[in-house]
Amino acid sequence: MENRWNSGINDRKLKEEICEIGRRVYDKGFAAANDGNISIRVGENEVLCSPTMICKGFMTPDDICAVDMEGGQIAGKRKRTSEILLHLAIMKERPDVKAVVHCHPPHATAFAVAREAIPQCVLPEVEVFMGEVPLAPYETPGGNEFASTVVPFLKATNTIILTNHGTVSFGKTLEEAYWKTEILDAYCRILILAKQIGGITYLNEQKSRELIDLKKRLGFDDPRFHNEDCDLCGNSAFREGYKEADTPVQRAFEKAPDYPGYLKAPSYSQNNGSSNGSSNGACSLNNGAAKKDSYVGMDELVKMITDQVLASLNGK
């Protein structure tokens, strides 16, 4: 799908692209009933978007609306989506963004409801093509306060989880924005399935570093390229965007201490370049072994419970 900048609000091809993405979102189960909204910027002050109260799987080009960059409707028979301000806030902060997809993919939204930080350093494709996914704090959908929740996290990411709500992904084209949603939900599904059969293993320091270097060589951005003393596999690269009470915590996916490559959030330090000769301030791992957290093993846990039960019985 091609993004034709300045094509205008009457470009039927672009309207058809919005409908096609709507069908994909609906067919994948990412938007039940009238959920979700889609937009594409077509001029300096013009944005095409899906209307409110319509199933994304059944839209036609005649249903598509147009708004200005302040959210005022300038074309369309139907009323524009009530959440267009979220899309516009992203486009204003990120001039490179031309398309936005917001929906409720079930596996990623499960993380949004649980406010569970998504682990990093697990799947190579996710590390390279997505990276850390921040969780924006909850706000009632529709208004400027809701739109502003994503602003602190827009640097160096194209995918954000909206707490207790869903996801928003964005890019230069509608297809690119949609792909981010699909990648995220597939990853979250894999994590949930892995949890059910015993947990996940993490890539070790060397392999994680190789992926970061590869990502840089391919020209993809990453928040760890812009922060001093950031974590390789921790969820802290966006720490400045979080209020203390809003910082997500990784609870469901603890790193297994018996895994040989176990590293507890190895930290980065700023350097003057990277292995490929670039000098844009990428983070690199500090030397030295990472210390393991104190975990209670299964044998110790069973013994503790047994001792407590015996002590209780003897007390009787």
Short mmCIF file of C-alpha atoms in Angstrom, two decimals, residues 7-197:
data_model
loop_
_atom_site.label_atom_id
_atom_site.label_comp_id
_atom_site.label_asym_id
_atom_site.label_seq_id
_atom_site.Cartn_x
_atom_site.Cartn_y
_atom_site.Cartn_z
CA SER A 7 -3.44 13.34 -2.16
CA GLY A 8 -6.42 15.18 -0.68
CA ILE A 9 -9.52 14.24 1.22
CA ASN A 10 -11.32 13.00 -1.91
CA ASP A 11 -8.80 10.29 -2.81
CA ARG A 12 -10.97 7.18 -3.11
CA LYS A 13 -7.94 4.89 -3.19
CA LEU A 14 -6.86 6.05 0.25
CA LYS A 15 -10.40 5.58 1.54
CA GLU A 16 -10.34 2.04 0.18
CA GLU A 17 -7.06 1.44 2.02
CA ILE A 18 -8.67 2.51 5.31
CA CYS A 19 -11.51 0.06 4.62
CA GLU A 20 -9.03 -2.72 3.82
CA ILE A 21 -7.16 -2.18 7.09
CA GLY A 22 -10.52 -2.12 8.85
CA ARG A 23 -11.34 -5.53 7.38
CA ARG A 24 -7.98 -6.93 8.48
CA VAL A 25 -8.46 -5.57 12.02
CA TYR A 26 -11.97 -7.03 12.22
CA ASP A 27 -11.06 -10.40 10.67
CA LYS A 28 -8.16 -10.82 13.12
CA GLY A 29 -10.48 -10.21 16.06
CA PHE A 30 -8.72 -6.98 17.00
CA ALA A 31 -11.93 -4.91 17.00
CA ALA A 32 -15.28 -6.30 18.11
CA ALA A 33 -18.48 -4.65 16.89
CA ASN A 34 -17.76 -0.91 16.52
CA ASP A 35 -14.37 -0.92 18.29
CA GLY A 36 -11.26 0.75 16.93
CA ASN A 37 -10.43 3.64 14.60
CA ILE A 38 -8.07 4.28 11.70
CA SER A 39 -6.62 7.44 10.16
CA ILE A 40 -4.20 8.65 7.49
CA ARG A 41 -2.84 12.14 7.00
CA VAL A 42 -3.36 13.41 3.44
CA GLY A 43 -2.22 17.04 3.71
CA GLU A 44 -0.73 19.67 5.99
CA ASN A 45 -4.10 20.11 7.69
CA GLU A 46 -6.20 17.20 6.41
CA VAL A 47 -6.67 13.71 7.83
CA LEU A 48 -8.96 10.95 6.60
CA CYS A 49 -10.44 8.77 9.36
CA SER A 50 -13.00 6.10 10.11
CA PRO A 51 -16.38 7.28 11.42
CA THR A 52 -17.81 6.59 14.85
CA MET A 53 -20.24 3.76 15.54
CA ILE A 54 -19.39 1.55 12.59
CA CYS A 55 -17.94 -1.95 12.37
CA LYS A 56 -14.45 -1.70 10.88
CA GLY A 57 -15.02 -4.87 8.90
CA PHE A 58 -17.96 -3.42 6.96
CA MET A 59 -16.84 0.10 6.06
CA THR A 60 -17.08 1.45 2.52
CA PRO A 61 -15.17 4.39 1.02
CA ASP A 62 -18.33 6.51 1.29
CA ASP A 63 -18.27 6.08 5.07
CA ILE A 64 -14.85 7.68 5.52
CA CYS A 65 -14.66 11.14 7.12
CA ALA A 66 -12.09 13.95 7.04
CA VAL A 67 -10.93 16.25 9.83
CA ASP A 68 -8.46 19.08 10.25
CA MET A 69 -5.48 18.81 12.57
CA GLU A 70 -7.53 20.16 15.47
CA GLY A 71 -10.21 17.50 15.10
CA GLY A 72 -12.86 19.57 13.37
CA GLN A 73 -14.79 17.60 10.76
CA ILE A 74 -14.38 18.99 7.26
CA ALA A 75 -15.93 16.23 5.12
CA GLY A 76 -17.98 13.04 5.34
CA LYS A 77 -21.61 11.96 5.67
CA ARG A 78 -20.95 10.21 8.98
CA LYS A 79 -19.61 11.70 12.20
CA ARG A 80 -15.87 11.26 12.68
CA THR A 81 -14.49 8.87 15.31
CA SER A 82 -14.63 10.22 18.85
CA GLU A 83 -11.00 9.23 19.45
CA ILE A 84 -9.44 11.14 16.54
CA LEU A 85 -7.65 13.46 18.99
CA LEU A 86 -5.40 10.53 19.95
CA HIS A 87 -4.37 10.14 16.31
CA LEU A 88 -3.79 13.85 15.86
CA ALA A 89 -1.67 14.12 19.01
CA ILE A 90 0.64 11.45 17.59
CA MET A 91 0.84 13.13 14.18
CA LYS A 92 1.62 16.52 15.74
CA GLU A 93 4.45 15.12 17.86
CA ARG A 94 5.78 12.88 15.11
CA PRO A 95 5.76 14.58 11.67
CA ASP A 96 7.07 11.33 10.15
CA VAL A 97 3.83 9.56 11.12
CA LYS A 98 1.15 9.56 8.44
CA ALA A 99 -1.09 6.68 9.58
CA VAL A 100 -2.50 5.50 12.92
CA VAL A 101 -4.39 2.33 13.88
CA HIS A 102 -6.11 2.00 17.25
CA CYS A 103 -7.86 -1.23 18.24
CA HIS A 104 -8.22 -3.83 20.98
CA PRO A 105 -6.16 -6.93 20.08
CA PRO A 106 -7.08 -9.39 22.83
CA HIS A 107 -3.66 -10.70 23.87
CA ALA A 108 -2.00 -7.28 23.97
CA THR A 109 -5.08 -5.84 25.68
CA ALA A 110 -4.74 -8.54 28.34
CA PHE A 111 -1.38 -6.95 29.21
CA ALA A 112 -3.11 -3.56 29.20
CA VAL A 113 -5.74 -4.77 31.67
CA ALA A 114 -3.17 -6.47 33.91
CA ARG A 115 -0.79 -3.52 33.50
CA GLU A 116 1.94 -6.06 32.96
CA ALA A 117 5.22 -4.88 31.48
CA ILE A 118 6.02 -6.79 28.30
CA PRO A 119 9.36 -8.65 28.53
CA GLN A 120 12.20 -7.84 26.15
CA CYS A 121 15.12 -9.94 24.91
CA VAL A 122 12.96 -12.94 24.04
CA LEU A 123 12.13 -12.95 20.31
CA PRO A 124 14.67 -11.58 17.77
CA GLU A 125 11.97 -10.24 15.43
CA VAL A 126 10.33 -8.28 18.24
CA GLU A 127 13.65 -6.86 19.41
CA VAL A 128 14.56 -5.62 15.93
CA PHE A 129 11.21 -4.54 14.52
CA MET A 130 9.47 -3.33 17.67
CA GLY A 131 11.59 -3.03 20.81
CA GLU A 132 10.16 -1.94 24.13
CA VAL A 133 6.42 -1.27 24.20
CA PRO A 134 5.45 1.36 26.79
CA LEU A 135 2.14 1.40 28.66
CA ALA A 136 0.41 4.78 28.64
CA PRO A 137 -1.64 5.57 31.78
CA TYR A 138 -5.41 5.23 31.68
CA GLU A 139 -7.66 8.17 30.88
CA THR A 140 -11.29 8.27 29.77
CA PRO A 141 -11.22 7.86 25.97
CA GLY A 142 -12.15 10.67 23.62
CA GLY A 143 -10.82 13.94 25.02
CA ASN A 144 -7.56 15.85 25.01
CA GLU A 145 -6.49 14.32 28.34
CA PHE A 146 -6.79 10.88 26.80
CA ALA A 147 -4.82 11.95 23.73
CA SER A 148 -2.05 13.45 25.86
CA THR A 149 -1.37 10.16 27.69
CA VAL A 150 0.72 8.85 24.79
CA VAL A 151 2.82 11.99 24.22
CA PRO A 152 5.60 11.19 26.76
CA PHE A 153 6.24 7.85 25.02
CA LEU A 154 6.29 8.81 21.36
CA LYS A 155 10.04 9.10 20.96
CA ALA A 156 11.60 6.02 19.36
CA THR A 157 8.52 3.79 19.39
CA ASN A 158 5.70 3.13 16.94
CA THR A 159 3.55 1.04 19.28
CA ILE A 160 1.95 1.90 22.62
CA ILE A 161 -0.34 -0.07 24.92
CA LEU A 162 -3.21 1.98 26.38
CA THR A 163 -3.85 0.84 29.93
CA ASN A 164 -7.28 -0.80 30.42
CA HIS A 165 -8.11 0.02 26.82
CA GLY A 166 -6.15 -1.39 23.88
CA THR A 167 -3.26 -0.45 21.61
CA VAL A 168 -2.27 2.27 19.19
CA SER A 169 0.33 1.78 16.45
CA PHE A 170 1.53 4.19 13.81
CA GLY A 171 3.87 4.61 10.86
CA LYS A 172 4.40 6.09 7.42
CA THR A 173 1.71 3.93 5.82
CA LEU A 174 -1.51 2.29 6.95
CA GLU A 175 -0.08 -1.15 6.35
CA GLU A 176 3.01 -0.40 8.42
CA ALA A 177 0.86 0.86 11.29
CA TYR A 178 -1.31 -2.24 11.11
CA TRP A 179 1.70 -4.57 11.02
CA LYS A 180 2.90 -3.21 14.37
CA THR A 181 -0.42 -4.21 15.94
CA GLU A 182 -0.24 -7.69 14.47
CA ILE A 183 3.35 -8.22 15.61
CA LEU A 184 2.52 -7.04 19.13
CA ASP A 185 -0.54 -9.23 19.56
CA ALA A 186 1.25 -12.29 18.17
CA TYR A 187 4.11 -11.71 20.63
CA CYS A 188 1.75 -11.28 23.57
CA ARG A 189 -0.04 -14.48 22.60
CA ILE A 190 3.27 -16.37 22.48
CA LEU A 191 4.20 -15.03 25.92
CA ILE A 192 0.87 -16.12 27.40
CA LEU A 193 1.16 -19.60 25.84
CA ALA A 194 4.76 -19.94 27.05
CA LYS A 195 3.65 -18.98 30.54
CA GLN A 196 1.10 -21.80 30.48
CA ILE A 197 3.73 -24.43 29.65
#
